[in-house]
């Protein structure tokens, strides 16, 4: 009687926990920078090897998000266009405000409110740094910050709350293109100068509800990652594709850029395995499966560095020194691995994140001085390996790498 | 009421304190304290404006409504970890049906998400004799999966202006409908909790389930009911979110669970069951809301906000849970 | 009570183990100890008696450091002590068995006895074999035959009590405080316990012994101190006090016993009020019995004989494998306590802390727990009516409380028991099942409870009364079922003269 009840309890518990593993949400800080909060679903198992020649379907075709995607159709020669086909402008081509404009702004003692998606995220911190330093340059006070945690309801609350402090400028990353309309309405109604970074709001036009979107060159970040992997493997070999399996504009574009470059330029590089994840905690298990099915895999692409810890742990556990990994973003912990000579982590393709933040403030200033601002402002991509890691931290984040990274570099 | 016989002679020369502070009194004091603090330090920063106070009422409505339900579950000795996912699924179901049909179908369908989830939680908990902690954890997974599956992760816009007016975006006179909903649910919940036989039996069940059973209380039914009430308030919160955001998305409510439980506990509800307060839950929710609002307006960085919030929550919970030592 | 084989021989003077002077204590502004003096000599057994709520438990908790006293001096083994917390008590070598059980029911007997003092092997891990050995030794000292590997939750109340005592004396304390250790023990267990206590005193250990069984106190103790309303009203060697002087010191008046049987007419012509036929489950083997309106049916038996389990089975707590319960000739389908109460059967359980009360809730809410629906209209509680009803029970049973509001846990043990009785009376049952209702209540209160039982029977309630106190059965029951090994072995009827002696009961029970 007693023991049978215990048995049932145990079974039910196991079943439940198995069921729940798919509900865990990515921990803050592990989310893709600039991506909507990744959410659950167990990692899809790595695909079996096709072993077919390059004409055969590549493993990534299993991804629901890339259904019908043709890698040959992507134009990698110019800056990535905006979500509504906005022409993109190189941030370098946006003029600086005139001296008169700067004086006018300084005398106005403007107040700026900054919303970030997640606290504790390196990428987000670099954006905020750019915003704060640029604002200081123009005598603008950053009076309030709030986190939205990639939750539209929190975003609504955050917007309302900061509006009580009557900011002149609002710099923010819309959480959700659909909910954004309701969430930002109070700010639009109050005539606040709104600048977005990274994400749009559906149905709104630059220059009307908001000034512009400041972001990175996502296709060509993907392209750079592909070039890095090709270089690491001598332009031939097999690789696995581990993807943040969430329909999200920017990270999808990076992945598309990567696949396009591979298809267009490296016919001898074969994508033999694919795995999707929504929770970074499951990436390790997905990598284990991939390595089991493809013991002689040569490379791995993973959507962002924050999720790559599982890949490195898995490789290390398998004592695999062969596989080369490429991804996006800088990450204090993983960069130590990159800095270690001969490690699995070959390189990463990043954007000039600090500049992306700084550009939002510049756009707001221009707008307030009556200058037309282009609708979609893009900072160029930057390919990073061990060789230029220190410089990349400088250029991308306006920061020196953490001491551990410097030590691993032998500096 | 008879006083029995007073067996003991009151101590001479000592103040006789007739009764202890009513349970949950701490939260009232805490709320007033925090409010006054911000009112003084932020008097030039818009904190005291009517608009800002209405903001707080709007922002806390969801957590308040769910904290009322959670007070029922906790008081019965249960806990519901699936409320966040019920919010999301309710929102998705409602938004899809608003798009394809109308509010008369969408609202009952949305609420039925809460009823069905609550019933399932309750029946599994009582029949399998597994703690509700585990059942609702698992149920959260199922419900969360359904809400992602329903539109394949895509958010759904809501264009029905009548709906959004009633559920969250409108104002009745100076009052946001969100506030009106909060007060309405508060009154009903308070009456049921304090003044009905169900309420008394609920507390007895949570206080000592065996003794309640020996007293002829159908404890299984009480526990199921408490979980249904909890889930239904989560569904209502889902409806309100849809109205406020004019859209639904599978991540809604995801991060509310801990805030809701904290609000209930700050309000004087015991996580061990048998004790609680609906009014306290409202105050607890307002404490959290005012805190969020005030800390942002003070211009703290997000890191500083997190730290300050954490400290204040610990202090608040410690004060409201502190019992007179036994003797 | 049964006479102890050993006459008191311990010292009544000699070195002082513990001396308290002028101890005062208030709860929420109400003083419950008004300057109590208490002296305990080395190697003596010192009885502490008094009505429920007199302050016995409070006094010993101050001695032992659970409560801090408000005023007074304390000297232990000649050194002054300031009472602050449990740890110091350990240093002072006072061990105590609390009136409320303090065992961890989900752990084994052995683990409980050696809790926080587990012997470890060379590896630093707990040596389970040694735990078992030491636990067995401790249990042997109190004459208990209990497997140290059993879980406490599987033990009946009486055995738990023995485990508590074993745990306390295994700590090698020089002073042992026992707060109502015998309340739920059978006669044989009490004998072996008094033997064990004697044993301890020969090793120089002093024992404070709280009990409501005054006979037992006279048997076991060397000295006795009587508390009334927080004052010492009598203190002296047991050889110099009589039962009636003790009772007078306790109550402030003399008391004629409630325990003389009063003949009553029970009409057995019609169908019985309650008929139980062929009741069977793992703990009750094929029990049948009948109970008429107005009858008090006693149930006697040793610990583990199945008498509590019989009540539990009728009340719908333990599942039945076979058997029927009929009320007034009509089958009652009882699957749970709610069903039982619906057809008018109430149970006062033996373990009030676990099954009777919500400790944190108020006295009023506990009394009303089983009867909210009677004081409600349309689901809403009429608090005025409910409180009036609860108040009248407080008065009727003389529950000592500061009104209905205080949490029931602040009442003294005996008064908590009365709250459980009140709760079940408030459901106005037609059949009242009482499982040792007088455990832990003082002679005065016992009388009140038993009079109340008689009163109910006189008004037509059928009462089934389980008691471990044979004098209660002999004084109250019209007939007595004798149980052994989970089955009814005999039904004792009163003689034509209405006699049913304790001796006859005792023989029937032991056979
Ligand atoms: N924690 C407490 N808070 C408030 N009052 C208390 C508390 N503990 C005891 N009391 C009160 O102190 C008085 C003495 O209680 P105590 O438990 O010492 O009685 P007792 O003599 O042990 O009675 P019993 O024989 O019923 O166990 C009672 O009136 C009781 O209600
Ligand atoms: Mg006591």
PDB file of C-alpha atoms in Angstrom, chain A residues 1 5 8-9 12-13 16-17 19-20 22-23 25 36-41 64-65 111 114-116 118-120 128 132 142-147 149-154 156-166 175-180 182-183 245-247 278, chain B residues 45-47 49 51-52 54-56 58-59 62 85 128-131 134-142 144-145 148 152-158 241 244-256 259 292-303 305-306:
ATOM      1  CA  UNK A   1       0.000   0.000   0.000  1.00  0.00           C
ATOM      2  CA  UNK A   5       1.984   4.914  -3.402  1.00  0.00           C
ATOM      3  CA  UNK A   8       3.431   6.108  -8.178  1.00  0.00           C
ATOM      4  CA  UNK A   9       4.732   9.297  -6.664  1.00  0.00           C
ATOM      5  CA  UNK A  12       4.772  10.832 -11.565  1.00  0.00           C
ATOM      6  CA  UNK A  13       7.630  12.973 -10.368  1.00  0.00           C
ATOM      7  CA  UNK A  16       6.672  15.659 -14.525  1.00  0.00           C
ATOM      8  CA  UNK A  17      10.254  16.690 -14.310  1.00  0.00           C
ATOM      9  CA  UNK A  19       7.883  17.372 -18.872  1.00  0.00           C
ATOM     10  CA  UNK A  20       9.148  20.453 -17.176  1.00  0.00           C
ATOM     11  CA  UNK A  22      11.026  22.115 -21.580  1.00  0.00           C
ATOM     12  CA  UNK A  23       9.564  24.982 -19.618  1.00  0.00           C
ATOM     13  CA  UNK A  25      13.318  29.900 -19.496  1.00  0.00           C
ATOM     14  CA  UNK A  36      13.494  38.610 -27.832  1.00  0.00           C
ATOM     15  CA  UNK A  37      13.502  36.473 -24.742  1.00  0.00           C
ATOM     16  CA  UNK A  38      14.257  33.013 -25.925  1.00  0.00           C
ATOM     17  CA  UNK A  39      11.762  30.538 -24.651  1.00  0.00           C
ATOM     18  CA  UNK A  40      11.444  26.931 -24.196  1.00  0.00           C
ATOM     19  CA  UNK A  41      11.434  23.751 -26.196  1.00  0.00           C
ATOM     20  CA  UNK A  64      11.152  25.549 -39.223  1.00  0.00           C
ATOM     21  CA  UNK A  65      12.273  29.131 -39.239  1.00  0.00           C
ATOM     22  CA  UNK A 111      16.519  64.379 -19.792  1.00  0.00           C
ATOM     23  CA  UNK A 114      17.021  54.400 -21.203  1.00  0.00           C
ATOM     24  CA  UNK A 115      15.276  51.039 -21.340  1.00  0.00           C
ATOM     25  CA  UNK A 116      17.278  47.877 -21.653  1.00  0.00           C
ATOM     26  CA  UNK A 118      18.096  42.511 -19.728  1.00  0.00           C
ATOM     27  CA  UNK A 119      20.380  43.582 -16.988  1.00  0.00           C
ATOM     28  CA  UNK A 120      23.618  41.714 -16.549  1.00  0.00           C
ATOM     29  CA  UNK A 128      24.215  51.500 -22.244  1.00  0.00           C
ATOM     30  CA  UNK A 132      25.583  57.325 -21.348  1.00  0.00           C
ATOM     31  CA  UNK A 142      20.339  60.075 -18.219  1.00  0.00           C
ATOM     32  CA  UNK A 143      17.781  60.402 -15.450  1.00  0.00           C
ATOM     33  CA  UNK A 144      16.172  56.964 -15.495  1.00  0.00           C
ATOM     34  CA  UNK A 145      16.856  53.400 -16.550  1.00  0.00           C
ATOM     35  CA  UNK A 146      14.555  50.419 -16.396  1.00  0.00           C
ATOM     36  CA  UNK A 147      14.750  46.802 -17.515  1.00  0.00           C
ATOM     37  CA  UNK A 149      13.284  41.644 -19.170  1.00  0.00           C
ATOM     38  CA  UNK A 150      11.962  41.061 -22.677  1.00  0.00           C
ATOM     39  CA  UNK A 151       8.466  40.994 -21.261  1.00  0.00           C
ATOM     40  CA  UNK A 152       5.910  43.229 -23.042  1.00  0.00           C
ATOM     41  CA  UNK A 153       3.939  43.771 -19.855  1.00  0.00           C
ATOM     42  CA  UNK A 154       7.014  44.950 -17.998  1.00  0.00           C
ATOM     43  CA  UNK A 156       4.418  48.780 -20.713  1.00  0.00           C
ATOM     44  CA  UNK A 157       4.961  49.391 -17.008  1.00  0.00           C
ATOM     45  CA  UNK A 158       8.487  50.683 -17.571  1.00  0.00           C
ATOM     46  CA  UNK A 159       7.379  53.143 -20.241  1.00  0.00           C
ATOM     47  CA  UNK A 160       4.567  54.491 -18.061  1.00  0.00           C
ATOM     48  CA  UNK A 161       6.837  54.801 -15.103  1.00  0.00           C
ATOM     49  CA  UNK A 162       9.646  56.654 -16.831  1.00  0.00           C
ATOM     50  CA  UNK A 163       7.115  58.933 -18.491  1.00  0.00           C
ATOM     51  CA  UNK A 164       6.164  60.153 -15.014  1.00  0.00           C
ATOM     52  CA  UNK A 165       9.696  61.545 -14.846  1.00  0.00           C
ATOM     53  CA  UNK A 166       9.002  63.485 -18.087  1.00  0.00           C
ATOM     54  CA  UNK A 175      10.476  43.822 -26.910  1.00  0.00           C
ATOM     55  CA  UNK A 176       7.784  42.768 -29.281  1.00  0.00           C
ATOM     56  CA  UNK A 177       6.896  44.403 -32.596  1.00  0.00           C
ATOM     57  CA  UNK A 178       3.203  43.743 -31.962  1.00  0.00           C
ATOM     58  CA  UNK A 179       2.867  44.791 -28.330  1.00  0.00           C
ATOM     59  CA  UNK A 180       5.199  47.759 -28.870  1.00  0.00           C
ATOM     60  CA  UNK A 182       0.420  49.785 -27.098  1.00  0.00           C
ATOM     61  CA  UNK A 183       3.490  49.882 -24.894  1.00  0.00           C
ATOM     62  CA  UNK A 245      15.156  28.405 -32.666  1.00  0.00           C
ATOM     63  CA  UNK A 246      13.090  31.521 -32.243  1.00  0.00           C
ATOM     64  CA  UNK A 247      11.667  33.706 -34.989  1.00  0.00           C
ATOM     65  CA  UNK A 278      15.463  28.001 -27.019  1.00  0.00           C
TER      66      UNK A 278
ATOM     67  CA  UNK B  45      10.085  63.914  -9.900  1.00  0.00           C
ATOM     68  CA  UNK B  46       6.521  63.158 -10.731  1.00  0.00           C
ATOM     69  CA  UNK B  47       6.065  60.394  -8.144  1.00  0.00           C
ATOM     70  CA  UNK B  49       1.271  63.052  -9.604  1.00  0.00           C
ATOM     71  CA  UNK B  51      -0.977  60.079 -13.377  1.00  0.00           C
ATOM     72  CA  UNK B  52       1.912  58.299 -11.776  1.00  0.00           C
ATOM     73  CA  UNK B  54      -2.686  55.645 -11.603  1.00  0.00           C
ATOM     74  CA  UNK B  55       0.312  54.087 -13.341  1.00  0.00           C
ATOM     75  CA  UNK B  56       1.086  52.102 -10.230  1.00  0.00           C
ATOM     76  CA  UNK B  58      -2.509  49.874 -13.556  1.00  0.00           C
ATOM     77  CA  UNK B  59       0.819  48.131 -13.351  1.00  0.00           C
ATOM     78  CA  UNK B  62      -2.192  41.758 -12.764  1.00  0.00           C
ATOM     79  CA  UNK B  85       1.772  29.813 -18.087  1.00  0.00           C
ATOM     80  CA  UNK B 128      -2.292  11.009  -6.920  1.00  0.00           C
ATOM     81  CA  UNK B 129      -1.309  12.445  -3.549  1.00  0.00           C
ATOM     82  CA  UNK B 130       1.587  14.281  -5.083  1.00  0.00           C
ATOM     83  CA  UNK B 131       2.389  17.750  -3.741  1.00  0.00           C
ATOM     84  CA  UNK B 134       5.250  19.148  -8.493  1.00  0.00           C
ATOM     85  CA  UNK B 135       1.911  18.813 -10.249  1.00  0.00           C
ATOM     86  CA  UNK B 136       1.738  22.510 -11.062  1.00  0.00           C
ATOM     87  CA  UNK B 137       5.384  22.588 -12.071  1.00  0.00           C
ATOM     88  CA  UNK B 138       4.635  19.892 -14.623  1.00  0.00           C
ATOM     89  CA  UNK B 139       1.377  21.488 -15.627  1.00  0.00           C
ATOM     90  CA  UNK B 140       3.247  24.731 -16.248  1.00  0.00           C
ATOM     91  CA  UNK B 141       5.354  22.878 -18.794  1.00  0.00           C
ATOM     92  CA  UNK B 142       2.327  21.524 -20.599  1.00  0.00           C
ATOM     93  CA  UNK B 144       3.523  26.767 -21.611  1.00  0.00           C
ATOM     94  CA  UNK B 145       4.127  24.391 -24.495  1.00  0.00           C
ATOM     95  CA  UNK B 148       3.867  28.453 -27.847  1.00  0.00           C
ATOM     96  CA  UNK B 152       3.989  28.781 -33.479  1.00  0.00           C
ATOM     97  CA  UNK B 153       5.613  31.458 -31.309  1.00  0.00           C
ATOM     98  CA  UNK B 154       4.052  34.372 -33.175  1.00  0.00           C
ATOM     99  CA  UNK B 155       2.484  37.233 -31.228  1.00  0.00           C
ATOM    100  CA  UNK B 156      -1.171  37.971 -32.002  1.00  0.00           C
ATOM    101  CA  UNK B 157      -2.446  41.555 -32.282  1.00  0.00           C
ATOM    102  CA  UNK B 158      -5.863  42.428 -30.848  1.00  0.00           C
ATOM    103  CA  UNK B 241      -2.839  41.654 -20.168  1.00  0.00           C
ATOM    104  CA  UNK B 244      -3.648  46.341 -21.889  1.00  0.00           C
ATOM    105  CA  UNK B 245      -1.103  45.327 -24.519  1.00  0.00           C
ATOM    106  CA  UNK B 246      -3.563  45.018 -27.414  1.00  0.00           C
ATOM    107  CA  UNK B 247      -1.804  41.788 -28.201  1.00  0.00           C
ATOM    108  CA  UNK B 248      -0.892  38.412 -26.813  1.00  0.00           C
ATOM    109  CA  UNK B 249       2.375  36.624 -26.737  1.00  0.00           C
ATOM    110  CA  UNK B 250       3.511  33.353 -25.283  1.00  0.00           C
ATOM    111  CA  UNK B 251       5.953  35.032 -22.900  1.00  0.00           C
ATOM    112  CA  UNK B 252       3.234  36.941 -21.027  1.00  0.00           C
ATOM    113  CA  UNK B 253       3.167  36.281 -17.318  1.00  0.00           C
ATOM    114  CA  UNK B 254       6.402  34.360 -17.521  1.00  0.00           C
ATOM    115  CA  UNK B 255       8.154  36.367 -14.851  1.00  0.00           C
ATOM    116  CA  UNK B 256       5.169  37.090 -12.606  1.00  0.00           C
ATOM    117  CA  UNK B 259       6.368  38.547  -7.656  1.00  0.00           C
ATOM    118  CA  UNK B 292       9.482  49.424  -8.851  1.00  0.00           C
ATOM    119  CA  UNK B 293       8.061  52.785  -9.742  1.00  0.00           C
ATOM    120  CA  UNK B 294       9.946  54.779  -7.140  1.00  0.00           C
ATOM    121  CA  UNK B 295      13.299  53.138  -7.754  1.00  0.00           C
ATOM    122  CA  UNK B 296      13.108  53.876 -11.474  1.00  0.00           C
ATOM    123  CA  UNK B 297      12.087  57.473 -10.869  1.00  0.00           C
ATOM    124  CA  UNK B 298      14.955  57.904  -8.432  1.00  0.00           C
ATOM    125  CA  UNK B 299      17.281  57.303 -11.355  1.00  0.00           C
ATOM    126  CA  UNK B 300      18.942  54.186  -9.990  1.00  0.00           C
ATOM    127  CA  UNK B 301      20.733  51.973 -12.452  1.00  0.00           C
ATOM    128  CA  UNK B 302      19.117  48.621 -13.052  1.00  0.00           C
ATOM    129  CA  UNK B 303      21.686  46.838 -10.955  1.00  0.00           C
ATOM    130  CA  UNK B 305      17.295  48.748  -8.522  1.00  0.00           C
ATOM    131  CA  UNK B 306      17.670  44.972  -8.295  1.00  0.00           C
TER     132      UNK B 306
END
